[in-house]
PDB file of C-alpha atoms in Angstrom:
ATOM      1  CA  UNK A   1      33.644  63.590 160.617  1.00 72.00           C
ATOM      2  CA  UNK A   2      35.549  66.550 161.939  1.00 80.00           C
ATOM      3  CA  UNK A   3      37.566  68.840 159.704  1.00 88.00           C
ATOM      4  CA  UNK A   4      39.163  72.248 159.821  1.00 93.00           C
ATOM      5  CA  UNK A   5      39.866  74.758 157.059  1.00 95.00           C
ATOM      6  CA  UNK A   6      42.260  77.652 157.309  1.00 96.00           C
ATOM      7  CA  UNK A   7      41.068  80.220 154.832  1.00 96.00           C
ATOM      8  CA  UNK A   8      44.422  81.866 154.104  1.00 95.00           C
ATOM      9  CA  UNK A   9      47.668  80.076 153.375  1.00 95.00           C
ATOM     10  CA  UNK A  10      49.655  83.297 153.785  1.00 97.00           C
ATOM     11  CA  UNK A  11      48.956  86.518 155.693  1.00 98.00           C
ATOM     12  CA  UNK A  12      51.203  89.563 155.643  1.00 98.00           C
ATOM     13  CA  UNK A  13      50.865  92.467 158.111  1.00 97.00           C
ATOM     14  CA  UNK A  14      52.962  95.397 159.191  1.00 97.00           C
ATOM     15  CA  UNK A  15      54.417  95.507 162.671  1.00 97.00           C
ATOM     16  CA  UNK A  16      51.982  97.169 165.073  1.00 97.00           C
ATOM     17  CA  UNK A  17      48.871  96.411 163.006  1.00 97.00           C
ATOM     18  CA  UNK A  18      46.185  93.854 163.899  1.00 98.00           C
ATOM     19  CA  UNK A  19      46.464  90.190 163.011  1.00 98.00           C
ATOM     20  CA  UNK A  20      43.556  88.029 161.844  1.00 98.00           C
ATOM     21  CA  UNK A  21      44.050  84.372 160.951  1.00 98.00           C
ATOM     22  CA  UNK A  22      40.842  82.702 159.859  1.00 98.00           C
ATOM     23  CA  UNK A  23      39.692  79.182 160.644  1.00 97.00           C
ATOM     24  CA  UNK A  24      36.411  77.364 159.987  1.00 96.00           C
ATOM     25  CA  UNK A  25      35.611  73.963 161.384  1.00 93.00           C
ATOM     26  CA  UNK A  26      33.173  71.158 160.796  1.00 90.00           C
ATOM     27  CA  UNK A  27      32.136  68.957 163.694  1.00 80.00           C
ATOM     28  CA  UNK A  28      29.279  66.674 164.617  1.00 72.00           C
ATOM     29  CA  UNK A  29      29.907  67.199 168.299  1.00 73.00           C
ATOM     30  CA  UNK A  30      30.791  70.058 170.582  1.00 76.00           C
ATOM     31  CA  UNK A  31      34.327  70.513 169.389  1.00 82.00           C
ATOM     32  CA  UNK A  32      37.547  71.221 171.181  1.00 86.00           C
ATOM     33  CA  UNK A  33      39.516  73.717 169.129  1.00 90.00           C
ATOM     34  CA  UNK A  34      43.113  74.836 169.317  1.00 93.00           C
ATOM     35  CA  UNK A  35      45.681  77.047 167.738  1.00 96.00           C
ATOM     36  CA  UNK A  36      49.281  75.860 167.550  1.00 95.00           C
ATOM     37  CA  UNK A  37      52.228  77.978 166.425  1.00 96.00           C
ATOM     38  CA  UNK A  38      55.432  76.820 164.762  1.00 95.00           C
ATOM     39  CA  UNK A  39      58.376  79.174 164.729  1.00 93.00           C
ATOM     40  CA  UNK A  40      61.161  78.485 162.220  1.00 87.00           C
ATOM     41  CA  UNK A  41      63.282  75.487 163.194  1.00 79.00           C
ATOM     42  CA  UNK A  42      61.270  74.935 166.364  1.00 83.00           C
ATOM     43  CA  UNK A  43      58.609  72.490 167.431  1.00 86.00           C
ATOM     44  CA  UNK A  44      54.920  73.334 167.442  1.00 91.00           C
ATOM     45  CA  UNK A  45      53.663  74.977 170.596  1.00 92.00           C
ATOM     46  CA  UNK A  46      50.114  75.240 171.927  1.00 91.00           C
ATOM     47  CA  UNK A  47      48.914  78.847 171.667  1.00 94.00           C
ATOM     48  CA  UNK A  48      45.412  78.492 173.078  1.00 93.00           C
ATOM     49  CA  UNK A  49      42.562  76.035 173.555  1.00 89.00           C
ATOM     50  CA  UNK A  50      38.758  76.198 173.525  1.00 88.00           C
ATOM     51  CA  UNK A  51      36.762  73.498 175.311  1.00 78.00           C
ATOM     52  CA  UNK A  52      33.189  74.811 175.678  1.00 73.00           C
ATOM     53  CA  UNK A  53      33.820  77.239 178.496  1.00 73.00           C
ATOM     54  CA  UNK A  54      34.112  80.949 177.622  1.00 82.00           C
ATOM     55  CA  UNK A  55      33.785  81.587 173.901  1.00 88.00           C
ATOM     56  CA  UNK A  56      36.618  84.123 173.942  1.00 93.00           C
ATOM     57  CA  UNK A  57      39.850  82.353 174.700  1.00 93.00           C
ATOM     58  CA  UNK A  58      43.067  84.111 175.608  1.00 94.00           C
ATOM     59  CA  UNK A  59      46.385  82.537 174.778  1.00 93.00           C
ATOM     60  CA  UNK A  60      50.046  83.263 175.078  1.00 92.00           C
ATOM     61  CA  UNK A  61      51.840  86.260 173.534  1.00 93.00           C
ATOM     62  CA  UNK A  62      48.690  88.403 173.379  1.00 96.00           C
ATOM     63  CA  UNK A  63      46.744  86.179 171.014  1.00 97.00           C
ATOM     64  CA  UNK A  64      43.094  85.351 171.454  1.00 96.00           C
ATOM     65  CA  UNK A  65      40.432  83.461 169.543  1.00 97.00           C
ATOM     66  CA  UNK A  66      36.664  83.586 169.560  1.00 94.00           C
ATOM     67  CA  UNK A  67      34.485  80.518 169.127  1.00 93.00           C
ATOM     68  CA  UNK A  68      31.402  81.357 167.039  1.00 93.00           C
ATOM     69  CA  UNK A  69      29.123  78.362 166.736  1.00 90.00           C
ATOM     70  CA  UNK A  70      26.701  80.091 164.345  1.00 91.00           C
ATOM     71  CA  UNK A  71      29.553  80.745 161.931  1.00 93.00           C
ATOM     72  CA  UNK A  72      31.518  77.557 162.725  1.00 93.00           C
ATOM     73  CA  UNK A  73      34.573  79.747 163.073  1.00 95.00           C
ATOM     74  CA  UNK A  74      37.509  80.032 165.455  1.00 96.00           C
ATOM     75  CA  UNK A  75      39.542  82.961 164.155  1.00 97.00           C
ATOM     76  CA  UNK A  76      42.812  83.943 165.802  1.00 98.00           C
ATOM     77  CA  UNK A  77      43.486  87.626 166.475  1.00 98.00           C
ATOM     78  CA  UNK A  78      46.056  89.897 168.018  1.00 98.00           C
ATOM     79  CA  UNK A  79      45.662  93.674 168.337  1.00 97.00           C
ATOM     80  CA  UNK A  80      49.227  94.565 167.423  1.00 97.00           C
ATOM     81  CA  UNK A  81      51.667  92.352 165.544  1.00 97.00           C
ATOM     82  CA  UNK A  82      55.260  91.991 166.643  1.00 96.00           C
ATOM     83  CA  UNK A  83      58.164  90.836 164.504  1.00 96.00           C
ATOM     84  CA  UNK A  84      58.496  87.753 166.714  1.00 95.00           C
ATOM     85  CA  UNK A  85      54.977  86.668 165.704  1.00 97.00           C
ATOM     86  CA  UNK A  86      56.210  85.637 162.264  1.00 97.00           C
ATOM     87  CA  UNK A  87      55.571  81.905 162.173  1.00 97.00           C
ATOM     88  CA  UNK A  88      53.239  79.247 160.845  1.00 96.00           C
ATOM     89  CA  UNK A  89      49.928  78.866 162.639  1.00 97.00           C
ATOM     90  CA  UNK A  90      47.744  75.788 162.697  1.00 96.00           C
ATOM     91  CA  UNK A  91      44.082  75.600 163.599  1.00 96.00           C
ATOM     92  CA  UNK A  92      43.249  72.217 165.103  1.00 92.00           C
ATOM     93  CA  UNK A  93      40.074  70.351 166.042  1.00 89.00           C
ATOM     94  CA  UNK A  94      39.856  67.342 168.293  1.00 82.00           C
ATOM     95  CA  UNK A  95      37.662  64.417 167.372  1.00 69.00           C
ATOM     96  CA  UNK A  96      36.908  63.618 171.001  1.00 62.00           C
ATOM     97  CA  UNK A  97      33.291  62.838 171.621  1.00 54.00           C
ATOM     98  CA  UNK A  98      31.115  59.771 171.195  1.00 47.00           C
ATOM     99  CA  UNK A  99      33.960  57.385 171.885  1.00 47.00           C
ATOM    100  CA  UNK A 100      36.538  58.894 169.587  1.00 49.00           C
ATOM    101  CA  UNK A 101      40.153  58.973 170.585  1.00 56.00           C
ATOM    102  CA  UNK A 102      40.718  62.688 170.998  1.00 61.00           C
ATOM    103  CA  UNK A 103      42.884  62.620 167.907  1.00 74.00           C
ATOM    104  CA  UNK A 104      43.901  66.040 166.650  1.00 84.00           C
ATOM    105  CA  UNK A 105      43.022  67.093 163.115  1.00 87.00           C
ATOM    106  CA  UNK A 106      45.246  69.861 161.783  1.00 92.00           C
ATOM    107  CA  UNK A 107      44.411  72.562 159.286  1.00 94.00           C
ATOM    108  CA  UNK A 108      46.662  73.288 156.359  1.00 94.00           C
ATOM    109  CA  UNK A 109      48.505  76.077 158.151  1.00 95.00           C
ATOM    110  CA  UNK A 110      48.765  79.856 157.694  1.00 97.00           C
ATOM    111  CA  UNK A 111      52.135  81.529 157.346  1.00 96.00           C
ATOM    112  CA  UNK A 112      52.183  84.916 159.061  1.00 97.00           C
ATOM    113  CA  UNK A 113      54.685  87.418 157.730  1.00 97.00           C
ATOM    114  CA  UNK A 114      55.322  90.588 159.755  1.00 97.00           C
ATOM    115  CA  UNK A 115      56.915  93.483 157.910  1.00 96.00           C
ATOM    116  CA  UNK A 116      58.884  96.201 159.708  1.00 95.00           C
TER     117      UNK A 116
ATOM    118  CA  UNK B   1      60.039  71.951 180.543  1.00 67.00           C
ATOM    119  CA  UNK B   2      59.037  68.908 178.550  1.00 65.00           C
ATOM    120  CA  UNK B   3      61.640  68.003 176.035  1.00 89.00           C
ATOM    121  CA  UNK B   4      60.996  65.942 172.929  1.00 94.00           C
ATOM    122  CA  UNK B   5      64.200  65.206 171.076  1.00 95.00           C
ATOM    123  CA  UNK B   6      64.458  63.964 167.530  1.00 95.00           C
ATOM    124  CA  UNK B   7      67.834  62.467 166.761  1.00 88.00           C
ATOM    125  CA  UNK B   8      68.424  64.138 163.401  1.00 90.00           C
ATOM    126  CA  UNK B   9      67.489  67.572 162.092  1.00 91.00           C
ATOM    127  CA  UNK B  10      68.284  66.718 158.488  1.00 95.00           C
ATOM    128  CA  UNK B  11      68.573  63.332 156.833  1.00 96.00           C
ATOM    129  CA  UNK B  12      69.297  62.355 153.226  1.00 97.00           C
ATOM    130  CA  UNK B  13      68.629  58.792 152.108  1.00 97.00           C
ATOM    131  CA  UNK B  14      68.415  56.880 148.859  1.00 97.00           C
ATOM    132  CA  UNK B  15      65.354  55.176 147.427  1.00 97.00           C
ATOM    133  CA  UNK B  16      64.958  51.677 148.830  1.00 97.00           C
ATOM    134  CA  UNK B  17      66.968  52.278 151.987  1.00 97.00           C
ATOM    135  CA  UNK B  18      65.568  51.362 155.394  1.00 97.00           C
ATOM    136  CA  UNK B  19      65.321  54.522 157.470  1.00 97.00           C
ATOM    137  CA  UNK B  20      64.985  54.911 161.224  1.00 96.00           C
ATOM    138  CA  UNK B  21      63.767  58.148 162.796  1.00 97.00           C
ATOM    139  CA  UNK B  22      64.228  58.276 166.539  1.00 96.00           C
ATOM    140  CA  UNK B  23      62.322  60.280 169.124  1.00 97.00           C
ATOM    141  CA  UNK B  24      62.859  60.515 172.866  1.00 97.00           C
ATOM    142  CA  UNK B  25      60.781  62.361 175.472  1.00 96.00           C
ATOM    143  CA  UNK B  26      61.868  63.073 179.019  1.00 94.00           C
ATOM    144  CA  UNK B  27      58.555  63.640 180.833  1.00 88.00           C
ATOM    145  CA  UNK B  28      57.346  60.073 181.310  1.00 89.00           C
ATOM    146  CA  UNK B  29      54.453  60.678 178.908  1.00 89.00           C
ATOM    147  CA  UNK B  30      52.274  57.729 178.028  1.00 88.00           C
ATOM    148  CA  UNK B  31      51.370  58.852 174.527  1.00 88.00           C
ATOM    149  CA  UNK B  32      53.625  59.407 171.562  1.00 92.00           C
ATOM    150  CA  UNK B  33      52.862  60.338 167.982  1.00 93.00           C
ATOM    151  CA  UNK B  34      54.511  60.594 164.587  1.00 96.00           C
ATOM    152  CA  UNK B  35      53.275  63.147 162.071  1.00 96.00           C
ATOM    153  CA  UNK B  36      54.482  64.251 158.697  1.00 96.00           C
ATOM    154  CA  UNK B  37      54.190  67.882 157.668  1.00 95.00           C
ATOM    155  CA  UNK B  38      53.902  68.879 154.017  1.00 94.00           C
ATOM    156  CA  UNK B  39      53.283  72.369 152.607  1.00 89.00           C
ATOM    157  CA  UNK B  40      49.596  73.032 152.117  1.00 87.00           C
ATOM    158  CA  UNK B  41      48.585  69.811 153.847  1.00 90.00           C
ATOM    159  CA  UNK B  42      49.234  70.624 157.490  1.00 90.00           C
ATOM    160  CA  UNK B  43      50.161  67.743 159.777  1.00 93.00           C
ATOM    161  CA  UNK B  44      48.998  64.221 159.097  1.00 94.00           C
ATOM    162  CA  UNK B  45      49.148  61.463 161.693  1.00 93.00           C
ATOM    163  CA  UNK B  46      51.169  58.405 160.698  1.00 96.00           C
ATOM    164  CA  UNK B  47      51.170  56.251 163.847  1.00 95.00           C
ATOM    165  CA  UNK B  48      50.676  56.712 167.550  1.00 92.00           C
ATOM    166  CA  UNK B  49      51.234  54.756 170.707  1.00 92.00           C
ATOM    167  CA  UNK B  50      49.462  54.853 174.060  1.00 88.00           C
ATOM    168  CA  UNK B  51      51.762  52.458 175.851  1.00 88.00           C
ATOM    169  CA  UNK B  52      54.965  50.488 175.558  1.00 92.00           C
ATOM    170  CA  UNK B  53      54.801  47.865 172.791  1.00 89.00           C
ATOM    171  CA  UNK B  54      51.468  49.255 171.705  1.00 89.00           C
ATOM    172  CA  UNK B  55      50.836  51.001 168.387  1.00 92.00           C
ATOM    173  CA  UNK B  56      47.895  52.209 166.365  1.00 91.00           C
ATOM    174  CA  UNK B  57      47.659  53.360 162.780  1.00 93.00           C
ATOM    175  CA  UNK B  58      46.966  56.982 162.087  1.00 91.00           C
ATOM    176  CA  UNK B  59      45.629  58.439 158.864  1.00 90.00           C
ATOM    177  CA  UNK B  60      48.562  57.621 156.568  1.00 95.00           C
ATOM    178  CA  UNK B  61      50.397  54.523 157.882  1.00 96.00           C
ATOM    179  CA  UNK B  62      51.229  52.976 154.497  1.00 96.00           C
ATOM    180  CA  UNK B  63      54.954  52.545 153.974  1.00 96.00           C
ATOM    181  CA  UNK B  64      55.746  53.116 157.646  1.00 97.00           C
ATOM    182  CA  UNK B  65      56.051  51.088 160.817  1.00 97.00           C
ATOM    183  CA  UNK B  66      56.881  52.022 164.399  1.00 97.00           C
ATOM    184  CA  UNK B  67      58.512  50.577 167.468  1.00 97.00           C
ATOM    185  CA  UNK B  68      58.040  51.423 171.122  1.00 96.00           C
ATOM    186  CA  UNK B  69      60.168  49.142 173.263  1.00 95.00           C
ATOM    187  CA  UNK B  70      60.661  51.711 176.024  1.00 95.00           C
ATOM    188  CA  UNK B  71      58.264  54.330 177.311  1.00 94.00           C
ATOM    189  CA  UNK B  72      60.485  57.265 176.465  1.00 96.00           C
ATOM    190  CA  UNK B  73      61.392  56.217 172.928  1.00 97.00           C
ATOM    191  CA  UNK B  74      59.240  55.986 169.809  1.00 97.00           C
ATOM    192  CA  UNK B  75      60.848  55.074 166.503  1.00 97.00           C
ATOM    193  CA  UNK B  76      59.459  55.552 163.028  1.00 97.00           C
ATOM    194  CA  UNK B  77      60.685  53.113 160.390  1.00 97.00           C
ATOM    195  CA  UNK B  78      60.530  53.507 156.641  1.00 97.00           C
ATOM    196  CA  UNK B  79      60.957  49.935 155.432  1.00 94.00           C
ATOM    197  CA  UNK B  80      61.946  50.939 151.895  1.00 97.00           C
ATOM    198  CA  UNK B  81      62.191  54.678 151.444  1.00 97.00           C
ATOM    199  CA  UNK B  82      60.552  56.246 148.422  1.00 97.00           C
ATOM    200  CA  UNK B  83      60.744  59.769 147.022  1.00 97.00           C
ATOM    201  CA  UNK B  84      57.161  60.513 148.077  1.00 96.00           C
ATOM    202  CA  UNK B  85      58.275  60.086 151.673  1.00 98.00           C
ATOM    203  CA  UNK B  86      60.417  63.196 151.416  1.00 98.00           C
ATOM    204  CA  UNK B  87      58.915  65.352 154.129  1.00 97.00           C
ATOM    205  CA  UNK B  88      59.274  66.957 157.544  1.00 96.00           C
ATOM    206  CA  UNK B  89      58.632  64.386 160.258  1.00 97.00           C
ATOM    207  CA  UNK B  90      57.431  65.555 163.657  1.00 96.00           C
ATOM    208  CA  UNK B  91      57.342  63.542 166.844  1.00 96.00           C
ATOM    209  CA  UNK B  92      55.075  64.520 169.725  1.00 93.00           C
ATOM    210  CA  UNK B  93      54.155  63.282 173.176  1.00 91.00           C
ATOM    211  CA  UNK B  94      51.371  63.893 175.661  1.00 86.00           C
ATOM    212  CA  UNK B  95      50.213  62.754 179.057  1.00 80.00           C
ATOM    213  CA  UNK B  96      47.427  60.223 179.664  1.00 66.00           C
ATOM    214  CA  UNK B  97      43.723  60.921 179.498  1.00 60.00           C
ATOM    215  CA  UNK B  98      41.458  61.646 176.568  1.00 50.00           C
ATOM    216  CA  UNK B  99      41.652  65.415 176.769  1.00 54.00           C
ATOM    217  CA  UNK B 100      45.310  65.370 177.733  1.00 50.00           C
ATOM    218  CA  UNK B 101      45.989  64.072 174.240  1.00 50.00           C
ATOM    219  CA  UNK B 102      45.039  67.489 173.052  1.00 64.00           C
ATOM    220  CA  UNK B 103      48.111  69.218 174.433  1.00 79.00           C
ATOM    221  CA  UNK B 104      50.964  67.810 172.484  1.00 87.00           C
ATOM    222  CA  UNK B 105      54.613  68.580 173.016  1.00 90.00           C
ATOM    223  CA  UNK B 106      56.514  68.501 169.753  1.00 92.00           C
ATOM    224  CA  UNK B 107      60.098  67.889 168.765  1.00 93.00           C
ATOM    225  CA  UNK B 108      61.832  70.218 166.334  1.00 92.00           C
ATOM    226  CA  UNK B 109      61.360  67.852 163.417  1.00 94.00           C
ATOM    227  CA  UNK B 110      63.482  65.816 161.019  1.00 96.00           C
ATOM    228  CA  UNK B 111      63.607  66.968 157.411  1.00 96.00           C
ATOM    229  CA  UNK B 112      64.006  63.780 155.403  1.00 97.00           C
ATOM    230  CA  UNK B 113      65.008  63.879 151.756  1.00 97.00           C
ATOM    231  CA  UNK B 114      64.789  60.656 149.745  1.00 97.00           C
ATOM    232  CA  UNK B 115      66.760  60.787 146.511  1.00 96.00           C
TER     233      UNK B 115
END
């Protein structure tokens, strides 16, 4: 069965410093992995998606994530945080493969705080 | 832009009441989903639908039912609300195809409080 674990429930950075949100996954198949972002009082939005092409995936708003099979990780990074990046971030794995439905399995979420 | 609209942003109900949460999408998407979001638990799938009048149970369907009489509308029903159903409820839609399910468009959510 597929699962995903976000290693930090809360991350706090200063504006202009790098962001690292950590995610580990468990999957019996070649996984599809995603990061979604939820800004306050707004719906979740797809940030980026990995589907077995390039291991370094670039998303919107300067975010990127690197798929590392040996470490079963899919950490989200950004070189320089902006105040508008403050939000909740979800790492997600799809259970597609071997006849599964492509259902999304969400991590517990990481709240990113950006201090001025 | 795809728009997924949930009828209420905040809702307060009493234990035992029947509660309807409504969701409408305007992009002719085949697939619609209901999740609940709780702190520390992420999003958990309650029910989903791949077609009109079709429904499938998600991971936590107990205490809930759904209705999809029209393609654009997907309703979540709490037959007899209980305090443990206090949560943020998120509706989502996506286009057809196995991998298309992976890009979901979400509504802004309904924060339901059951007293």
